[in-house]
Coordinates of C-alpha atoms and ligand atoms in Angstrom, one line a residue:
C23 CA 1.2 13.6 6.9
R24 CA -0.1 10.2 7.7
R25 CA 2.5 7.9 9.1
R26 CA 4.6 7.2 12.2
R27 CA 2.6 9.5 14.4
P28 CA 3.1 8.0 17.8
T29 CA 0.1 9.6 19.5
Q30 CA -2.2 12.5 18.9
K31 CA -0.7 14.6 21.6
S32 CA 3.0 13.9 21.3
L33 CA 4.1 14.0 17.7
E34 CA 7.7 12.9 18.3
P35 CA 9.9 11.5 15.5
I36 CA 10.3 7.8 15.9
Q37 CA 12.1 6.9 12.7
M38 CA 15.6 7.8 11.7
G39 CA 15.9 9.4 8.3
S40 CA 12.3 10.5 8.1
Y41 CA 10.8 13.9 9.0
A42 CA 11.7 15.3 12.4
H43 CA 8.2 16.7 13.0
W44 CA 4.7 15.3 12.4
K45 CA 1.7 17.6 12.7
G46 CA -2.0 17.4 12.0
Q47 CA -5.2 16.2 13.5
V48 CA -6.7 12.8 13.8
L49 CA -10.2 12.9 12.3
T50 CA -12.9 11.3 14.5
A51 CA -15.5 8.9 13.3
E52 CA -18.1 11.6 14.0
E53 CA -16.2 14.1 11.7
L54 CA -15.9 11.5 9.0
N55 CA -19.6 10.8 9.2
V56 CA -20.4 14.5 8.8
L57 CA -18.3 14.7 5.6
Y58 CA -20.0 11.5 4.3
E59 CA -23.5 13.0 5.0
G60 CA -22.5 16.0 2.9
I61 CA -21.5 13.7 0.0
K62 CA -24.8 11.9 0.2
L63 CA -26.9 15.0 0.4
N64 CA -25.2 16.3 -2.8
N65 CA -25.7 13.0 -4.5
V66 CA -22.1 12.5 -5.2
N67 CA -21.8 9.1 -3.6
H68 CA -21.2 7.1 -6.6
Y69 CA -17.6 5.8 -6.6
D70 CA -15.8 3.2 -8.8
Y71 CA -12.7 3.0 -6.4
I72 CA -12.0 3.6 -2.8
L73 CA -8.4 3.6 -1.4
T74 CA -7.7 3.6 2.3
G75 CA -4.4 3.9 4.2
Y76 CA -3.1 5.0 7.5
S77 CA -5.7 5.1 10.3
R78 CA -5.1 4.9 14.0
D79 CA -8.5 5.0 15.6
I80 CA -10.9 2.0 15.9
S81 CA -14.2 3.9 15.6
F82 CA -12.8 5.8 12.6
L83 CA -11.9 2.5 10.9
E84 CA -15.3 1.0 11.7
T85 CA -17.0 4.0 10.2
V86 CA -14.8 3.6 7.1
V87 CA -16.1 0.0 6.9
D88 CA -19.8 1.1 7.2
I89 CA -19.3 3.7 4.5
I90 CA -17.6 1.3 2.1
K91 CA -20.4 -1.2 2.6
E92 CA -23.0 1.5 1.7
L93 CA -20.9 2.6 -1.3
K94 CA -20.6 -1.0 -2.5
K95 CA -24.4 -1.3 -2.3
A96 CA -24.7 1.9 -4.5
N97 CA -22.2 0.5 -6.9
P98 CA -21.7 -3.3 -6.7
S99 CA -18.7 -3.1 -9.0
L100 CA -16.8 -0.7 -6.7
V101 CA -13.2 -1.8 -6.1
Y102 CA -11.9 -1.3 -2.6
V103 CA -8.1 -1.0 -2.4
C104 CA -6.9 -1.5 1.2
D105 CA -3.4 -0.6 2.3
P106 CA -3.6 -2.2 5.8
V107 CA -1.0 0.2 7.3
M108 CA -0.1 -1.1 10.8
G109 CA 3.7 -1.2 11.0
D110 CA 6.9 -2.2 9.5
Q111 CA 10.1 -4.2 10.3
G112 CA 8.5 -6.0 13.3
A113 CA 7.0 -3.0 15.0
M114 CA 3.4 -1.7 15.0
Y115 CA 2.9 2.1 14.6
V116 CA -0.8 2.0 15.2
P117 CA -2.6 0.9 18.4
E118 CA -2.7 -2.9 18.6
N119 CA -6.5 -3.0 18.9
L120 CA -6.8 -2.0 15.3
L121 CA -5.5 -5.5 14.2
P122 CA -8.8 -7.3 15.0
V123 CA -10.7 -4.7 13.1
Y124 CA -8.6 -5.1 10.0
K125 CA -8.8 -8.9 10.3
N126 CA -12.5 -9.2 10.9
K127 CA -14.0 -6.2 9.2
V128 CA -11.7 -4.3 6.8
V129 CA -9.8 -7.1 5.0
P130 CA -13.0 -9.1 4.2
L131 CA -14.4 -6.0 2.3
A132 CA -11.2 -5.4 0.4
D133 CA -10.7 -6.3 -3.3
I134 CA -7.0 -5.4 -3.5
L135 CA -4.7 -5.6 -0.4
T136 CA -1.2 -4.2 -0.3
P137 CA 0.4 -5.2 3.0
N138 CA 4.1 -5.2 3.6
Q139 CA 5.6 -8.4 5.0
F140 CA 5.0 -7.5 8.7
E141 CA 1.4 -6.5 8.0
A142 CA 0.7 -9.7 6.1
E143 CA 2.2 -11.7 9.1
L144 CA 0.0 -9.8 11.6
L145 CA -3.1 -10.4 9.6
T146 CA -2.5 -14.2 9.1
G147 CA -0.5 -15.0 12.3
R148 CA 2.1 -16.7 10.0
K149 CA 5.8 -15.8 9.8
I150 CA 7.3 -15.5 6.3
N151 CA 10.7 -17.0 6.1
T152 CA 10.6 -18.5 2.6
E153 CA 8.8 -18.0 -0.7
E154 CA 6.6 -21.0 0.1
D155 CA 5.5 -19.2 3.3
A156 CA 4.8 -16.0 1.3
I157 CA 2.6 -18.0 -1.1
E158 CA 0.7 -19.6 1.8
V159 CA 0.2 -16.3 3.5
M160 CA -1.2 -14.8 0.3
D161 CA -3.6 -17.7 0.0
L162 CA -4.7 -17.2 3.6
L163 CA -5.3 -13.5 2.8
H164 CA -7.4 -14.6 -0.3
K165 CA -9.5 -16.8 2.0
M166 CA -10.2 -13.7 4.2
G167 CA -11.6 -11.8 1.1
P168 CA -9.4 -9.9 -1.4
E169 CA -8.9 -11.5 -4.8
T170 CA -5.7 -9.5 -5.4
V171 CA -2.9 -9.4 -2.8
V172 CA 0.5 -7.8 -3.1
L173 CA 3.2 -8.1 -0.5
T174 CA 4.8 -4.7 -1.3
S175 CA 8.1 -5.5 0.3
T176 CA 9.7 -8.5 2.0
D177 CA 13.1 -9.3 3.3
L178 CA 13.2 -12.6 1.5
P179 CA 16.6 -13.2 -0.2
S180 CA 16.7 -12.1 -3.8
K181 CA 18.3 -14.2 -6.5
Q182 CA 19.8 -11.0 -7.8
G183 CA 21.7 -10.3 -4.6
D184 CA 21.3 -8.3 -1.4
Q185 CA 20.9 -5.0 -3.3
F186 CA 17.3 -6.1 -4.2
L187 CA 14.1 -6.4 -2.2
V188 CA 11.5 -8.9 -3.1
A189 CA 7.8 -8.2 -3.7
L190 CA 5.2 -10.9 -4.4
G191 CA 1.7 -10.8 -5.8
S192 CA -1.3 -13.2 -6.1
Q193 CA -4.5 -12.9 -8.0
K194 CA -7.4 -15.4 -7.7
I195 CA -10.3 -14.5 -10.0
K196 CA -13.6 -16.3 -9.8
K197 CA -14.8 -16.7 -13.4
P198 CA -18.6 -16.6 -14.2
D199 CA -18.5 -20.4 -14.9
G200 CA -17.4 -21.0 -11.3
T201 CA -13.8 -21.9 -12.0
N202 CA -10.8 -19.9 -10.6
T203 CA -7.8 -18.4 -12.3
D204 CA -4.8 -18.1 -10.1
Q205 CA -1.7 -16.1 -10.9
K206 CA 1.3 -15.7 -8.6
I207 CA 4.3 -13.5 -9.3
C208 CA 7.5 -12.4 -7.8
M209 CA 9.6 -9.2 -8.4
D210 CA 13.2 -8.2 -7.5
I211 CA 13.3 -4.4 -6.8
P212 CA 16.6 -2.6 -6.8
K213 CA 17.2 -1.1 -3.3
V214 CA 18.2 2.5 -2.8
D215 CA 20.0 3.3 0.4
A216 CA 17.7 6.0 1.7
V217 CA 14.4 6.3 3.6
F218 CA 11.5 7.8 1.6
V219 CA 8.2 9.0 2.8
G220 CA 5.1 8.3 0.8
T221 CA 6.3 5.3 -1.2
G222 CA 3.7 2.9 0.4
D223 CA 1.0 5.4 -0.6
L224 CA 2.3 5.7 -4.1
F225 CA 2.5 1.9 -4.4
A226 CA -1.1 1.4 -3.4
A227 CA -2.3 4.3 -5.7
M228 CA -0.4 2.8 -8.6
M229 CA -1.8 -0.7 -8.0
L230 CA -5.3 0.9 -8.1
A231 CA -4.5 2.7 -11.4
W232 CA -2.8 -0.2 -13.1
T233 CA -5.3 -2.8 -12.0
H234 CA -8.0 -0.5 -13.5
H235 CA -6.1 -0.7 -16.9
H236 CA -5.2 -4.4 -16.5
P237 CA -7.9 -5.9 -14.2
K238 CA -7.1 -9.6 -15.0
D239 CA -3.4 -9.3 -15.6
L240 CA -1.6 -9.0 -12.3
K241 CA 1.8 -9.4 -13.9
T242 CA 1.4 -6.3 -16.1
A243 CA -0.2 -4.3 -13.3
C244 CA 2.6 -5.1 -10.9
E245 CA 5.4 -4.4 -13.5
K246 CA 3.9 -1.0 -14.3
T247 CA 3.5 -0.2 -10.5
V248 CA 7.0 -1.2 -9.6
S249 CA 8.5 0.5 -12.6
V250 CA 6.8 3.8 -11.6
M251 CA 8.2 3.3 -8.2
H252 CA 11.7 2.9 -9.7
H253 CA 11.5 5.9 -11.9
V254 CA 10.2 8.2 -9.1
I255 CA 12.8 6.9 -6.6
K256 CA 15.6 7.2 -9.1
R257 CA 14.8 10.8 -10.0
T258 CA 14.4 11.6 -6.3
I259 CA 17.7 10.1 -5.1
T260 CA 19.6 11.6 -8.1
Y261 CA 18.2 15.1 -7.2
A262 CA 18.8 14.6 -3.5
N263 CA 22.4 13.5 -3.9
E264 CA 23.0 16.5 -6.2
M265 CA 21.5 18.9 -3.6
A266 CA 23.4 17.3 -0.7
G267 CA 26.8 17.5 -2.4
P268 CA 29.6 15.0 -2.6
G269 CA 30.0 12.6 0.4
K270 CA 26.9 14.0 2.2
R271 CA 23.7 12.1 3.0
P272 CA 20.6 13.9 1.7
T273 CA 18.2 15.3 4.3
P274 CA 14.5 14.2 4.5
A275 CA 13.6 17.5 2.8
Q276 CA 15.9 16.7 -0.1
L277 CA 14.3 13.3 -0.3
E278 CA 10.8 14.5 -0.9
L279 CA 9.4 12.3 -3.8
R280 CA 9.8 14.1 -7.1
M281 CA 6.2 13.4 -8.1
V282 CA 5.5 16.3 -10.4
Q283 CA 8.8 15.9 -12.2
S284 CA 7.8 12.2 -12.7
K285 CA 4.4 12.9 -14.4
A286 CA 5.4 11.3 -17.7
D287 CA 6.8 8.2 -16.0
I288 CA 3.8 7.8 -13.8
E289 CA 1.5 8.0 -16.9
N290 CA 3.5 5.7 -19.1
P291 CA 6.3 3.9 -17.3
T292 CA 9.1 2.2 -19.3
I293 CA 9.1 -1.3 -17.8
V294 CA 12.3 -1.7 -15.9
V295 CA 11.4 -4.6 -13.5
E296 CA 10.0 -7.8 -15.0
A297 CA 7.8 -10.0 -12.8
K298 CA 8.5 -13.7 -12.7
V299 CA 5.4 -16.0 -12.8
L300 CA 5.6 -18.5 -10.0
Ligands
ATP13 P1 3.1 0.4 3.9 O1 3.4 1.8 3.4 O2 1.7 0.1 3.6 O3 3.6 0.2 5.3 P2 5.4 -0.8 2.7 O4 6.1 -0.9 4.0 O5 5.5 -2.0 1.8 O6 3.9 -0.6 2.9 P3 7.4 0.8 1.5 O7 8.4 0.2 2.5 O8 7.4 2.3 1.4 O9 5.9 0.4 1.9 O10 7.7 0.2 0.1 C1 6.7 0.2 -0.9 C2 7.5 0.3 -2.3 O11 8.3 1.4 -2.3 C3 8.4 -0.9 -2.5 O12 7.8 -2.0 -3.1 C4 9.5 -0.3 -3.4 O13 9.0 -0.3 -4.7 C5 9.5 1.2 -3.0 N1 10.6 1.5 -2.1 C6 10.5 2.1 -0.8 N2 11.7 2.3 -0.3 C7 12.6 1.9 -1.2 C8 14.0 1.9 -1.2 N3 14.8 2.4 -0.2 N4 14.6 1.5 -2.3 C9 13.9 1.0 -3.4 N5 12.6 1.0 -3.4 C10 11.9 1.4 -2.3
MG14 MG1 8.2 -0.7 4.3
NA15 NA1 2.3 -1.8 1.6
MG16 MG1 5.5 1.8 4.4

C-alpha cells in the first residue's frame, strides 16, 4: 500500500471510501541504498525505464534522485516516468518539505510527469482555473525538465457535462535539427461515482507502456492510457455493484481494481476516449 498514510506510526484512515487500514514500513534511504548496491554488484543495473510514485521521506527521495542520475549515466536513453505524488483536492498527504525536493531535484530529471491538478499547481505555484491556465502550467513544467507532461485529472468544466473529468497532456520534443515539436491534447473522461485505490499508479504505468509504443505520438499514448483506465474501472464498478446488491454502495474491498480480469483490455484497449488536439 502506498497512499494516504498519515505518518509511519499512526496509520489512520483519512479518506472516506478508501481502505480503513494502512500497514507497512517506510523504507529508509539507507535501506534503498543497500538494495541498489546489490543490483550493482550483480551487474543488473541497466534499465530502460524507471517509474517512481509515492514517497514520504526527503532522504529517500534524494537517494532516488542519486540512483536515477547514475542509471541515466549507464544508459543515456533511460526514460524516467515521475508521478509526483503529493496530494489531491487541495490537501497534501506527504510532508510539505518534499515539495522543494520535487521542484529542484526530481522534476528536472523526469522525462514524463503525471501530476494531478493539485500537484501541478504545487510544483508551479500557479492555480488552474481555465484551460489556458492548464496550458501555461504544462509549459512551466516543461521548462523545469520533462518533455512529456500529463495532468491526469482536473476539475475544469467538461464540454460533455459534469459527469466527465478533464485530463490534459503536452509534449515538447527537441528534434536533432534543434527545432521543437509541440503537441497539446485534452480528454473528457467519464466519471464513475466511487473511490478507487491504485488508479493513479495504473495511469502512470500505462503512460510508460504506451509512450514506449508511441514515443512521439502523445495523442495515441494518452488515448490508449485513458481507454485502459476506462475498461478497468468499468469492469470493477460493474462487479462491485453486483457484489454489493441493489441499492447498496460497494465496499472498498469490492472496489479492488479488476486487474487480472482486464488483462486483454490492458494489452490491447479498444479506444473509447478520443483526445482533442488543442
Ligand atoms: P496521483 O495518483 O498521482 O495523485 P491522480 O490524483 O490524478 O494522480 P487519480 O485521481 O486516481 O490519480 O486519477 C487517475 C486516473 O484514474 C484518471 O485520469 C481517470 O482515468 C481514472 N479515475 C480515477 N478515479 C476515477 C473515477 N471515479 N471515475 C472515472 N475515472 C477515474
Ligand atoms: Mg486524484
Ligand atoms: Na497523477
Ligand atoms: Mg491519486
